[in-house]
Coordinates of C-alpha atoms (C1' of nucleotides) in Angstrom, one line a residue:
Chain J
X10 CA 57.8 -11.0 25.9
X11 CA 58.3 -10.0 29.3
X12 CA 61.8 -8.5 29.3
X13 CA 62.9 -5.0 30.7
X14 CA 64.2 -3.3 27.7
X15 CA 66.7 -1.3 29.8
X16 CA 70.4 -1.7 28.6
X17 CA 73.0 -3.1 30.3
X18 CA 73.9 -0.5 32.8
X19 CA 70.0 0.4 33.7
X20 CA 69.1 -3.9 34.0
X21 CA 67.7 -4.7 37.0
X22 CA 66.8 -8.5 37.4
X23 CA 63.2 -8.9 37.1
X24 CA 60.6 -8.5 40.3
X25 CA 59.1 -11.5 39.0
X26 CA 59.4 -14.8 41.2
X27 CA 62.5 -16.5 39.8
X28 CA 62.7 -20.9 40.0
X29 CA 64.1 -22.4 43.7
X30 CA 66.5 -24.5 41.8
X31 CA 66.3 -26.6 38.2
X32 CA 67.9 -30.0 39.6
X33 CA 68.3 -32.9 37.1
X34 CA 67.3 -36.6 37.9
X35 CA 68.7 -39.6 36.0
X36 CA 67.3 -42.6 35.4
X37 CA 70.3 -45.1 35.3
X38 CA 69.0 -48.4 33.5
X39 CA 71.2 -51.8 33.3
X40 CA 70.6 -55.0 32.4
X41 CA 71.7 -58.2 34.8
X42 CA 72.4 -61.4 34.4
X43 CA 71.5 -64.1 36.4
X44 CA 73.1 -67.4 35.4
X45 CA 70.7 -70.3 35.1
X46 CA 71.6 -73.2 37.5
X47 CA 71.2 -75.9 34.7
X48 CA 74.4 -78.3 34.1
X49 CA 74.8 -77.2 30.8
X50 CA 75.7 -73.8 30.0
X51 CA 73.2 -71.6 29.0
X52 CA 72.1 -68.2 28.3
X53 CA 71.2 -66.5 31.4
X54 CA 67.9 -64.5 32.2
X55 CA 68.1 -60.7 31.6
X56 CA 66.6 -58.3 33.5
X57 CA 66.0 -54.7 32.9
X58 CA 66.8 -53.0 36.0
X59 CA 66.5 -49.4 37.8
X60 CA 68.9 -47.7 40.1
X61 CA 66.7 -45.8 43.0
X62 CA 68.1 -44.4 46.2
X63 CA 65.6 -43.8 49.6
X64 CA 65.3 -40.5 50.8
X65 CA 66.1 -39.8 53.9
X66 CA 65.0 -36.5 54.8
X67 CA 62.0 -34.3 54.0
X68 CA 60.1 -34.2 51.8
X69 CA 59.3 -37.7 50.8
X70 CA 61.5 -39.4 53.5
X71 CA 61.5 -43.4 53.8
X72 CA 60.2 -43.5 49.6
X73 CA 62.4 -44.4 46.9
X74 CA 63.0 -41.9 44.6
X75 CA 65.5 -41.3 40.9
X76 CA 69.0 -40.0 42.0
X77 CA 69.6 -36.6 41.7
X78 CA 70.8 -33.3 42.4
X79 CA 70.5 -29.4 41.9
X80 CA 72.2 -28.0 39.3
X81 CA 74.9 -25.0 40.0
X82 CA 75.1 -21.9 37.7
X83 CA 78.6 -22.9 36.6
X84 CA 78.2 -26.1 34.6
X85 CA 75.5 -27.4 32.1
X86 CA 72.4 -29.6 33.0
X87 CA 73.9 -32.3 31.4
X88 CA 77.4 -31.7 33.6
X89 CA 75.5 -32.0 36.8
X90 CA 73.6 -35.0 35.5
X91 CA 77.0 -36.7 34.8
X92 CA 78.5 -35.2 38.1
X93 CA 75.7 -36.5 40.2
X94 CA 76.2 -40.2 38.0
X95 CA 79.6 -40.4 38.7
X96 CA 79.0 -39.6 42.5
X97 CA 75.6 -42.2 42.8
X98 CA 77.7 -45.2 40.5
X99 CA 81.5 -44.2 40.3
X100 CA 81.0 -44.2 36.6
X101 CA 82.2 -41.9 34.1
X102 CA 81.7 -42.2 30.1
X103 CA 78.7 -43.8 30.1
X104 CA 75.5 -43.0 27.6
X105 CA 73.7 -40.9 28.9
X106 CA 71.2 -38.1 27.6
X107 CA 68.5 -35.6 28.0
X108 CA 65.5 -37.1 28.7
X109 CA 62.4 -34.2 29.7
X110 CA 62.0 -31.3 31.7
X111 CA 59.3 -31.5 34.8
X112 CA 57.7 -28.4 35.3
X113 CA 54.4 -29.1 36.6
X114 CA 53.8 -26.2 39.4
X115 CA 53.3 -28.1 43.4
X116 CA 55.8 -31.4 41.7
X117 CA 58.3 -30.3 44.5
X118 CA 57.0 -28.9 48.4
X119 CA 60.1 -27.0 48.7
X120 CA 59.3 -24.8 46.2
X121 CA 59.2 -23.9 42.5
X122 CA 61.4 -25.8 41.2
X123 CA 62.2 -27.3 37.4
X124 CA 63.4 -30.8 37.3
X125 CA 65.6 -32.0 34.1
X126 CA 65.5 -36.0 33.5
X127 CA 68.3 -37.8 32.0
X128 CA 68.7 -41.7 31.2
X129 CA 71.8 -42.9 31.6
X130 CA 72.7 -46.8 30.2
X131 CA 75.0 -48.5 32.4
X132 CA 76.7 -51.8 31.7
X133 CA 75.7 -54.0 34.9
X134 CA 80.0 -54.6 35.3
X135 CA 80.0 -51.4 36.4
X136 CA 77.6 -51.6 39.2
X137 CA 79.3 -54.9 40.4
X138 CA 80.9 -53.0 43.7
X139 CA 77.6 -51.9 44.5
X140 CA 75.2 -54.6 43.9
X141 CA 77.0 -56.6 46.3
X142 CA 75.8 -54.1 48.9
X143 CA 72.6 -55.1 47.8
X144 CA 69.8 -55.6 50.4
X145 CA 70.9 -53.6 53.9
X146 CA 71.6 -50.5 51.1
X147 CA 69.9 -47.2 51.2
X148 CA 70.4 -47.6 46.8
X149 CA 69.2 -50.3 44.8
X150 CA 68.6 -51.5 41.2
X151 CA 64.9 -52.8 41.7
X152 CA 63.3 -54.6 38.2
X153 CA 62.0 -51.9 35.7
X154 CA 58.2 -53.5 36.5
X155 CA 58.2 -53.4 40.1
X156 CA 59.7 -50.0 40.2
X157 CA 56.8 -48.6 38.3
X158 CA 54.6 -50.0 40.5
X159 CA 55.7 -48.6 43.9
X160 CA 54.9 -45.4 45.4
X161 CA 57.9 -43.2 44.3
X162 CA 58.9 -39.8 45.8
X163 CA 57.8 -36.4 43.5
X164 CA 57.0 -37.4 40.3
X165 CA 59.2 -40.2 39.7
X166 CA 57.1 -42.5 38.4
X167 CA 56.2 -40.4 35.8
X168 CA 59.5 -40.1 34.9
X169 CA 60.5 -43.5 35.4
X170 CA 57.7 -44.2 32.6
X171 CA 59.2 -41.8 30.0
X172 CA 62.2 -42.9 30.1
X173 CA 61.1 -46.7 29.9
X174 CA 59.2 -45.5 26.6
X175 CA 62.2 -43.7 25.6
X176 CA 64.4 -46.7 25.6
X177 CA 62.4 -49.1 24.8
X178 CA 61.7 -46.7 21.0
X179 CA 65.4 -46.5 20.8
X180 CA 66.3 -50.1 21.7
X181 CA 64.9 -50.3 18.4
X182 CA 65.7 -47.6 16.6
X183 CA 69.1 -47.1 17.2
X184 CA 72.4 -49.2 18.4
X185 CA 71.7 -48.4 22.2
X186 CA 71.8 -52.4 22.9
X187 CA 75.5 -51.8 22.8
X188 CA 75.4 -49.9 26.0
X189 CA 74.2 -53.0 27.5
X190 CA 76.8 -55.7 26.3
X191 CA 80.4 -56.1 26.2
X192 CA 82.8 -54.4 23.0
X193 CA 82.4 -58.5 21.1
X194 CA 78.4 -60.2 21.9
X195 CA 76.6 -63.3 20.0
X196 CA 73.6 -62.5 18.3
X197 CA 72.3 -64.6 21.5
X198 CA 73.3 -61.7 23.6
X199 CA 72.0 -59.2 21.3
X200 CA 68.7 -60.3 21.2
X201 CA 68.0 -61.0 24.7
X202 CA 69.2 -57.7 25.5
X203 CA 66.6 -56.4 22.9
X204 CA 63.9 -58.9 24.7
X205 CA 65.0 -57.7 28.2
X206 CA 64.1 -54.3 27.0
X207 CA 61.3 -55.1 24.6
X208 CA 59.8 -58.1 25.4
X209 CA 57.2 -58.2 22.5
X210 CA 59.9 -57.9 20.7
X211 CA 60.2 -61.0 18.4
X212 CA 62.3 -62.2 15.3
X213 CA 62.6 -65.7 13.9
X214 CA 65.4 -64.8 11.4
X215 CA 67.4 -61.9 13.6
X216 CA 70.7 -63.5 12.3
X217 CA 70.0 -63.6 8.6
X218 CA 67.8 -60.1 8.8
X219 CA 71.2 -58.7 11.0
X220 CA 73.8 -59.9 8.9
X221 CA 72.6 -60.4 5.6
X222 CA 70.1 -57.7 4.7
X223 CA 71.2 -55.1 2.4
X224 CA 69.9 -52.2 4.2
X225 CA 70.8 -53.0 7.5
X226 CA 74.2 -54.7 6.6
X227 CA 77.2 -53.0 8.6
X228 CA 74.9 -52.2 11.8
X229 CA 77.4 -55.0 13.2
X230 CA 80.5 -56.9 11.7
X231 CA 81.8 -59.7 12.3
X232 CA 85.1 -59.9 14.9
X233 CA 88.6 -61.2 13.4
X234 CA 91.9 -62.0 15.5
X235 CA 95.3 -61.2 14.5
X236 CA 95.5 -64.0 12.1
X237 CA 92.2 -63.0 10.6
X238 CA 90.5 -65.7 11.7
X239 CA 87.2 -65.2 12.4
X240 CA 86.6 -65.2 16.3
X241 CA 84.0 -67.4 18.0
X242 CA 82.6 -67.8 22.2
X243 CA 81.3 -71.1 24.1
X244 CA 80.6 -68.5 27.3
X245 CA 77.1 -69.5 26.9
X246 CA 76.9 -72.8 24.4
X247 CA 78.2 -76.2 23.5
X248 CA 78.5 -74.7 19.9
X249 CA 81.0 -72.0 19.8
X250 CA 79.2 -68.7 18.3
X251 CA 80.2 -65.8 16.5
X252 CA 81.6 -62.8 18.2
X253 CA 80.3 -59.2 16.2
X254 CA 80.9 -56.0 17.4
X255 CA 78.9 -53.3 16.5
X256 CA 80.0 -50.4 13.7
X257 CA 79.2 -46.9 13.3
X258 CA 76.7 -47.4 10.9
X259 CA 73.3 -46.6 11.9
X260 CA 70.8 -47.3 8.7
X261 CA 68.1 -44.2 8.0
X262 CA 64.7 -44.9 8.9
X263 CA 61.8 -43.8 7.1
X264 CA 58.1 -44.5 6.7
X265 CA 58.1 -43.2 2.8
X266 CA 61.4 -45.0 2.1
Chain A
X30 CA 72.1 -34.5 46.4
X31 CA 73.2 -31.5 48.1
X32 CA 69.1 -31.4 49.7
X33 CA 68.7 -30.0 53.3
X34 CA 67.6 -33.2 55.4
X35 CA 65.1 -31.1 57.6
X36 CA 61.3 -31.5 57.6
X37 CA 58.8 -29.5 56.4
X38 CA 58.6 -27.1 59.2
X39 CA 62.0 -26.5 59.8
X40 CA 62.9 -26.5 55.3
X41 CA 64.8 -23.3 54.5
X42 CA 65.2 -22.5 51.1
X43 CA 69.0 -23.6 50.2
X44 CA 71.5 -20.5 50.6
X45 CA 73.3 -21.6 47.1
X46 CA 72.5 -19.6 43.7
X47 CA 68.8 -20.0 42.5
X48 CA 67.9 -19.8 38.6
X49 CA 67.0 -16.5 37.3
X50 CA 64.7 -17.5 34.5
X51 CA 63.3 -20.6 33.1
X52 CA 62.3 -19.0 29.8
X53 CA 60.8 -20.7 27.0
X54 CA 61.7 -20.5 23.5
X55 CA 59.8 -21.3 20.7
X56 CA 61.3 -22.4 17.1
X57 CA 58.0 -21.5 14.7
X58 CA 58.5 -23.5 11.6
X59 CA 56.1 -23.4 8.6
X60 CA 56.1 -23.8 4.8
X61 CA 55.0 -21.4 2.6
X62 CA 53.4 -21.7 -1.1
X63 CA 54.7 -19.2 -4.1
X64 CA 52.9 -19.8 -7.1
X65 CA 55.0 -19.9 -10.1
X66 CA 54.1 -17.6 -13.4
X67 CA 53.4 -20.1 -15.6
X68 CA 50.5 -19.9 -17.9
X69 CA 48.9 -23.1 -16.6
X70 CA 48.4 -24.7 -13.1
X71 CA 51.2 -25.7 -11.5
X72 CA 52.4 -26.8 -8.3
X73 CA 53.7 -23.8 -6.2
X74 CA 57.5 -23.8 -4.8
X75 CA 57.5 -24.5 -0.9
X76 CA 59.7 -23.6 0.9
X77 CA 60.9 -24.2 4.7
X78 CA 60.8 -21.0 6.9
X79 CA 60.8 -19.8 10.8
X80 CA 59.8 -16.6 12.5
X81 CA 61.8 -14.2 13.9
X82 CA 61.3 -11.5 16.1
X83 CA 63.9 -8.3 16.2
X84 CA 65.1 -7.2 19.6
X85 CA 64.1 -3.8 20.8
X86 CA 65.9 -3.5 24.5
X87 CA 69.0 -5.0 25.8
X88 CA 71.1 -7.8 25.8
X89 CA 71.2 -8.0 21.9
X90 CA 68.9 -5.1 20.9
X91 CA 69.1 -5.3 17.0
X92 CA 69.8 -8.7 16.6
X93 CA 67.1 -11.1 15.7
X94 CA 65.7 -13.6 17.9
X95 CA 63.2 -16.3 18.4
X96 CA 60.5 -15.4 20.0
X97 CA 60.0 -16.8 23.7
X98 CA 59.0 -15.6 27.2
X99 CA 59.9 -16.0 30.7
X100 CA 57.4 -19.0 32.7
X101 CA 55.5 -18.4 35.7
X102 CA 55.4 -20.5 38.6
X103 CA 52.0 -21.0 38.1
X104 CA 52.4 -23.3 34.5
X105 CA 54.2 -25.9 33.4
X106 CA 56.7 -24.5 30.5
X107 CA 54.8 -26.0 27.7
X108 CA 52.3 -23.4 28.9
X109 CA 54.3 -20.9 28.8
X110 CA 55.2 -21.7 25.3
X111 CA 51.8 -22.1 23.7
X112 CA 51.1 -19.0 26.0
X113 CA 53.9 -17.5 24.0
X114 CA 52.6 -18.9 20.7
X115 CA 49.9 -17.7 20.6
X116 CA 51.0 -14.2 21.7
X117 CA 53.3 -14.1 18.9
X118 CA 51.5 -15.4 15.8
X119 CA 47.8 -15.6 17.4
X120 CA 47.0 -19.7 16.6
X121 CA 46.2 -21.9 19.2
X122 CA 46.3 -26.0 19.1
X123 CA 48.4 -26.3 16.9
X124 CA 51.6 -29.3 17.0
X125 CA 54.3 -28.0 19.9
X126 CA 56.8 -30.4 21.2
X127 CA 59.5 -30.2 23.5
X128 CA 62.9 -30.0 21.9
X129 CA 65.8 -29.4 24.5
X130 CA 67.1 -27.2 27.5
X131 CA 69.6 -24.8 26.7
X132 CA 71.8 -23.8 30.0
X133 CA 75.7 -23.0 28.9
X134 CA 76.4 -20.7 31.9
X135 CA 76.8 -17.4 29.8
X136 CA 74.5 -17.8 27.5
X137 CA 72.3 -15.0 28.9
X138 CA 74.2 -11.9 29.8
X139 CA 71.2 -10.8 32.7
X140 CA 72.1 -13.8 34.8
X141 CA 71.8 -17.5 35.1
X142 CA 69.4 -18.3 32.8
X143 CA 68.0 -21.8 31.7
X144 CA 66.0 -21.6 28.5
X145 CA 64.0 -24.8 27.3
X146 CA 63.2 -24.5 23.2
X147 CA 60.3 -25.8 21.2
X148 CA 59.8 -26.6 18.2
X149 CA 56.0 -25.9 16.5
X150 CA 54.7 -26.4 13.3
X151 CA 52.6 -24.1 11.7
X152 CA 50.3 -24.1 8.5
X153 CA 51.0 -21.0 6.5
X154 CA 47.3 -20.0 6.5
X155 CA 47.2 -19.4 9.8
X156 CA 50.3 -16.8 9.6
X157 CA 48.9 -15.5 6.0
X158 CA 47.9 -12.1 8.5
X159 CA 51.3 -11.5 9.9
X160 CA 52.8 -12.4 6.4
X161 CA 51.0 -9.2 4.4
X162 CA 53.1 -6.5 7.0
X163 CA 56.2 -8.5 6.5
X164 CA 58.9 -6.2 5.0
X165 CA 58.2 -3.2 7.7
X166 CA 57.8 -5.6 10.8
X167 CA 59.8 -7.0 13.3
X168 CA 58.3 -10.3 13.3
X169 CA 59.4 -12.3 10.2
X170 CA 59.5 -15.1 8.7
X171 CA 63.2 -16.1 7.2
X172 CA 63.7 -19.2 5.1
X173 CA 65.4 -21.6 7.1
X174 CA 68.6 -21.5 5.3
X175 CA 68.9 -17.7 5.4
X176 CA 68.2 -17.8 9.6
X177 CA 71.2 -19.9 9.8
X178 CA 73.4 -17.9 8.2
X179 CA 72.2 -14.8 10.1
X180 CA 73.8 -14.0 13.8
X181 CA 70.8 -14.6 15.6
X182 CA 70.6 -13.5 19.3
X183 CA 71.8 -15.5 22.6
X184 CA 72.1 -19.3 21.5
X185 CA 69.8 -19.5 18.9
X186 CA 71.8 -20.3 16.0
X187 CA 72.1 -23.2 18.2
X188 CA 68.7 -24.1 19.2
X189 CA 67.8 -23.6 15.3
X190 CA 70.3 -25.6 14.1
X191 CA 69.0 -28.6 16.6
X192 CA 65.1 -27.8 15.5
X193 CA 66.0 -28.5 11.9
X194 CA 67.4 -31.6 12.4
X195 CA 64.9 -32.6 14.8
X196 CA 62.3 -32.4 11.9
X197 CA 63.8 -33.5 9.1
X198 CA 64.1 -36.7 11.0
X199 CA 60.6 -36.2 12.4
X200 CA 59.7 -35.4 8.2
X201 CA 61.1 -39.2 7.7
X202 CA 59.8 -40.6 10.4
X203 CA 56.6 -39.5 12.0
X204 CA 53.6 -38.3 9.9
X205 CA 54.3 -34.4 10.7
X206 CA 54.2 -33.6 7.4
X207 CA 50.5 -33.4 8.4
X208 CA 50.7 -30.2 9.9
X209 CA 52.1 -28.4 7.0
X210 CA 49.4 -29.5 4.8
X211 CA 45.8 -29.3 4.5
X212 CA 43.5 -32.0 5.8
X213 CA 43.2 -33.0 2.6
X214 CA 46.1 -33.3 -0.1
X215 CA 47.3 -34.8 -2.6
X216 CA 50.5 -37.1 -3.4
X217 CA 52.5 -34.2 -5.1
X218 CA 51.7 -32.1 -2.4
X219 CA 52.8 -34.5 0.4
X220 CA 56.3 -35.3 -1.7
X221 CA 56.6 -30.7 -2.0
X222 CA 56.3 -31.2 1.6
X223 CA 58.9 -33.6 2.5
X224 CA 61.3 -32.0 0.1
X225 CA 60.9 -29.0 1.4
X226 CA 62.3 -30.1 4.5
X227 CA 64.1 -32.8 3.7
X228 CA 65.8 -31.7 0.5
X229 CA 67.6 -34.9 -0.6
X230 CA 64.6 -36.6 0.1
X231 CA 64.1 -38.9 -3.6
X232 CA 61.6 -41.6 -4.0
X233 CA 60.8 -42.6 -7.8
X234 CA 57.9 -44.6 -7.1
X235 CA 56.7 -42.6 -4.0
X236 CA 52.6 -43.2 -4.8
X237 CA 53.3 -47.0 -4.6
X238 CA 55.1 -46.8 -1.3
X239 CA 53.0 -45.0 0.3
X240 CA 49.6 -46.5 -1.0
X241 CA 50.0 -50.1 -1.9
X242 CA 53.1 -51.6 0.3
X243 CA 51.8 -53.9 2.8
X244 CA 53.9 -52.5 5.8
X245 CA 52.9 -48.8 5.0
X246 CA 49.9 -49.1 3.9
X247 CA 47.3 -47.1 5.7
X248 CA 49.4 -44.0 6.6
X249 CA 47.4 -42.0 4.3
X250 CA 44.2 -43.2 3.0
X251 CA 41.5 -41.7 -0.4
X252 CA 39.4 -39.2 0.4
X253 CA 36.1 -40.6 -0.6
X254 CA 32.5 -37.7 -1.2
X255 CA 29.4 -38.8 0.6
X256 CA 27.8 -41.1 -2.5
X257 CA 31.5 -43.2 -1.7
X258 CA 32.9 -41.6 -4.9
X259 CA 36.4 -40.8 -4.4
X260 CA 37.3 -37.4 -4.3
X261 CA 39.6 -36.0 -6.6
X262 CA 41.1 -32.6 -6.6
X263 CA 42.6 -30.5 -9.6
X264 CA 44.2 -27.4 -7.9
X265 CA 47.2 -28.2 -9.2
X266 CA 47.3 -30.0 -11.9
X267 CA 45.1 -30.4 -15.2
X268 CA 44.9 -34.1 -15.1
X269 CA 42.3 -34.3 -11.6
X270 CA 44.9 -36.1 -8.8
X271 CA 43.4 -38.5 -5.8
X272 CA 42.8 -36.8 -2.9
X273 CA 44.3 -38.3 0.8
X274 CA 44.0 -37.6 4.4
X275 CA 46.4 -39.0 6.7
X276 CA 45.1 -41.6 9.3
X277 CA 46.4 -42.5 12.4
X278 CA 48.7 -45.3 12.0
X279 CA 52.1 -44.7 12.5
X280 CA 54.1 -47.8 11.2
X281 CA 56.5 -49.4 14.1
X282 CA 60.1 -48.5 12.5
X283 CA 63.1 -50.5 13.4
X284 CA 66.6 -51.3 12.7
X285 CA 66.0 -55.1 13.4
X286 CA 62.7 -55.1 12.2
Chain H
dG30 C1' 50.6 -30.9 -30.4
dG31 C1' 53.3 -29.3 -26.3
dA32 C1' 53.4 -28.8 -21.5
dA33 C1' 52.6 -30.1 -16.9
dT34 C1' 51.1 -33.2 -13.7
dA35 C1' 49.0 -38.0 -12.3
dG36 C1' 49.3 -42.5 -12.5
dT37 C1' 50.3 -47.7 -14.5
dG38 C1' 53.0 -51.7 -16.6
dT39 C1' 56.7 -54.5 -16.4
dC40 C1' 60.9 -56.5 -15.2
dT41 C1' 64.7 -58.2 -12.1
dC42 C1' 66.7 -59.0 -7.9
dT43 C1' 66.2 -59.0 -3.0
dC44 C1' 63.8 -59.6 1.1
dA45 C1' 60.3 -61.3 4.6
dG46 C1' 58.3 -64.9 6.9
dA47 C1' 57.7 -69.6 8.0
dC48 C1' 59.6 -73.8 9.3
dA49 C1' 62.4 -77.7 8.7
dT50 C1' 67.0 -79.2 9.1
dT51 C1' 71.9 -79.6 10.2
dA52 C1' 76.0 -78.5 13.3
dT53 C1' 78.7 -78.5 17.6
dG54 C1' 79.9 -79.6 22.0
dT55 C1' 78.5 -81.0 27.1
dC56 C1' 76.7 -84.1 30.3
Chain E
dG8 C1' 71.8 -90.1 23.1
dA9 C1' 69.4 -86.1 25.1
dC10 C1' 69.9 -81.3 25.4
dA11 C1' 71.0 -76.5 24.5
dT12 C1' 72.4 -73.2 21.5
dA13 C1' 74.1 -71.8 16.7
dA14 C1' 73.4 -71.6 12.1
dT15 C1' 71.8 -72.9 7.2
dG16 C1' 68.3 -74.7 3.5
dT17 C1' 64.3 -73.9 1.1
dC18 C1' 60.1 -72.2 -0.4
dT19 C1' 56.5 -68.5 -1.5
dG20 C1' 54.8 -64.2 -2.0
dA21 C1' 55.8 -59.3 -1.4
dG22 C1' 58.6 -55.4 -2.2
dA23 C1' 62.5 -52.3 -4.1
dG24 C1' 64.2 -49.9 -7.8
dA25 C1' 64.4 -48.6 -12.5
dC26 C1' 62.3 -46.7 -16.3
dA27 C1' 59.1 -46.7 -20.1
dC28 C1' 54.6 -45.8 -20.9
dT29 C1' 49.6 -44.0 -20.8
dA30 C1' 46.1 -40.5 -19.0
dT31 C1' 44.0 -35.9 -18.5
dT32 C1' 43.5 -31.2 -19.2
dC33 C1' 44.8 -26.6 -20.5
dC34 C1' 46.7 -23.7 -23.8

DNA sequence: GGAATAGTGTCTCTCAGACATTATGTC
DNA sequence: GACATAATGTCTGAGAGACACTATTCC
């Protein structure tokens, strides 16, 4: 420990060299949609997809780099994380969460400074007003794959590769698919926005595994209308489907169950 | 992103409020062994502790505390936490993982200071030296229950809270139970383990799980002598019980599977 | 023989995995 | 009727959960 051990009134703040700034940098992942252009309606093709600004001044200038910002002394990491969000996308009361810290001493040229990654999960509705915006923009959503593969500012790639583990351990682990699809989704839905994320991912029986397994019964239920009917889509097949939304139950994994 | 847009030559450091500290925090958890008085062998009660350290100086001078340091700009923090580690309890290499970034403004009365906590695991052999001063020290271990109820220093009622979830899911989930336990072990000694951490953890047939299920097999596997005779062990027990050592294959766990 | 721990036998019901089959509605 | 998606039928072998039972050694 390297602490004065002065009191209060005798505390002098340390002659050590103190951080240049602990900023935090999200990685905001959606998934779009592209209809197919067949006659017939069909399911569309899913993409997993980053959100990445260009930076226009020093350092890095002209590379794309994770939005972000520094943090101030008045709110929490995780407020500035959701206050640089809202600012990059306009959204609010999105999942989002901690993701690492970056720490590695020469990651930044302006100085020492501590990065703090987040992963936020928007649904792509959200980014409609800016996709449109698409190609002259200085901010993009660029495929997860070809992200990784360009040259991005600091040590954004690194980054962009944790959090892509990250998800893709939670995609199935937890109910974080629900981030990605509207309140009611067909198990068609659900499971391409599992394969957009995961695409080893593979599961003959998903329905009756889903719905009929004990252990994992109640992950999602089946959606009712006023009448107690049971409520069905056509959005994306000639067979109507049925709608489930997802519950609050999240089973207990173990590898001594 | 509140960045200055200048290049390199002209880049001042920003006039807002820099970080005091980045200090890391370390939440040392390890199990210890009491043999019970009976007559005949028997297993020993484990139990779930973590090491505290009593403040001498101020803020908090008195209180109890987990041990951590400030980092230098010269390491990453999970340097400055093994640095710290192994300061406090003198082992190296042992399991250390990131476990969140603590940064309330407040939470440290010298100034703005952003503390990032780990969690490490510790066999109790390698704190049986520290253990023998215990009662006169001020570095201690605490069972984990009794820490909780204490009025620990700063946040880290907090932070200890978080580690203790953190690995009783890890206990369910990942083979961690490995670092409390010698290389090689046997099936009651594994279940101790997991109970101790876990302590509604309850699994009737627990040897069959874990050594004949076709999805979990190869977690663990028998300890065999160099004539290929497997190698049984009766430290504990009259009856001689299989030895194991754990492997490393890590069963893929999911909520679709 | 009693105590303490290690490990097996056995039974029932459910599930996993594979794959064929039926259902519904559009063009 | 071809197509695309949704959903069920059916079969086999493996596993979960419960609990009684045997095995080994020390005292």
């Amino acid at each position: 420990m390297n602490e004065p051990l002065d009191d209060a009134a005798t505390y002098s703040p340390r002659k050590y060299r103190t951080p240049d700034g602990a900023p935090a940098d999200i990685v905001i992942f959606t998934i779009t949609s592209q209809a197919r252009n067949t006659v017939k309606k069909s399911l569309p093709t899913r993409q997993l997809e980053v959100l990445l600004i260009e930076r226009k001044g020093w350092p890095f200038a002209g590379q794309w780099a994770l939005p972000g910002g520094f943090s101030k002394d008045t709110e929490t990491i995780i407020e500035s994380a959701k206050r640089e969000l809202q600012e990059e996308t306009g959204v609010e009361d999105v999942h989002i969460e901690y993701l690492n810290v970056y720490s590695e001493p020469g990651r930044d040229p302006r100085g020492w400074i501590i990065s703090h990654a987040f992963v936020a999960l928007v649904h792509e509705n959200y980014l409609a007003g800016r996709r449109a915006a698409d190609d002259a923009a200085d901010v993009r959503l660029f495929p997860v794959e070809e992200a990784l593969a360009m040259n991005l500012a600091f040590d954004h790639n690194l980054i962009l590769q944790d959090a892509l583990n990250r998800i893709r351990h939670q995609m199935l682990t937890t109910t974080i698919a629900r981030e990605f699809l509207p309140e009611e989704f067909t198990i068609g839905e659900l499971y391409q926005v599992i394969e957009a994320v995961v695409p080893e991912f593979v599961e003959r029986n998903f329905i009756r595994k889903i719905t009929s397994t004990q252990s994992r019964k109640g992950i999602i239920e089946e959606v009712r209308d006023s009448r107690g009917e049971l409520k069905m889509s056509n959005r994306y097949s000639q067979r109507a489907a049925q709608l489930y939304r997802f519950t609050d139950f999240l089973p207990q994994l173990s590898i001594y169950s």
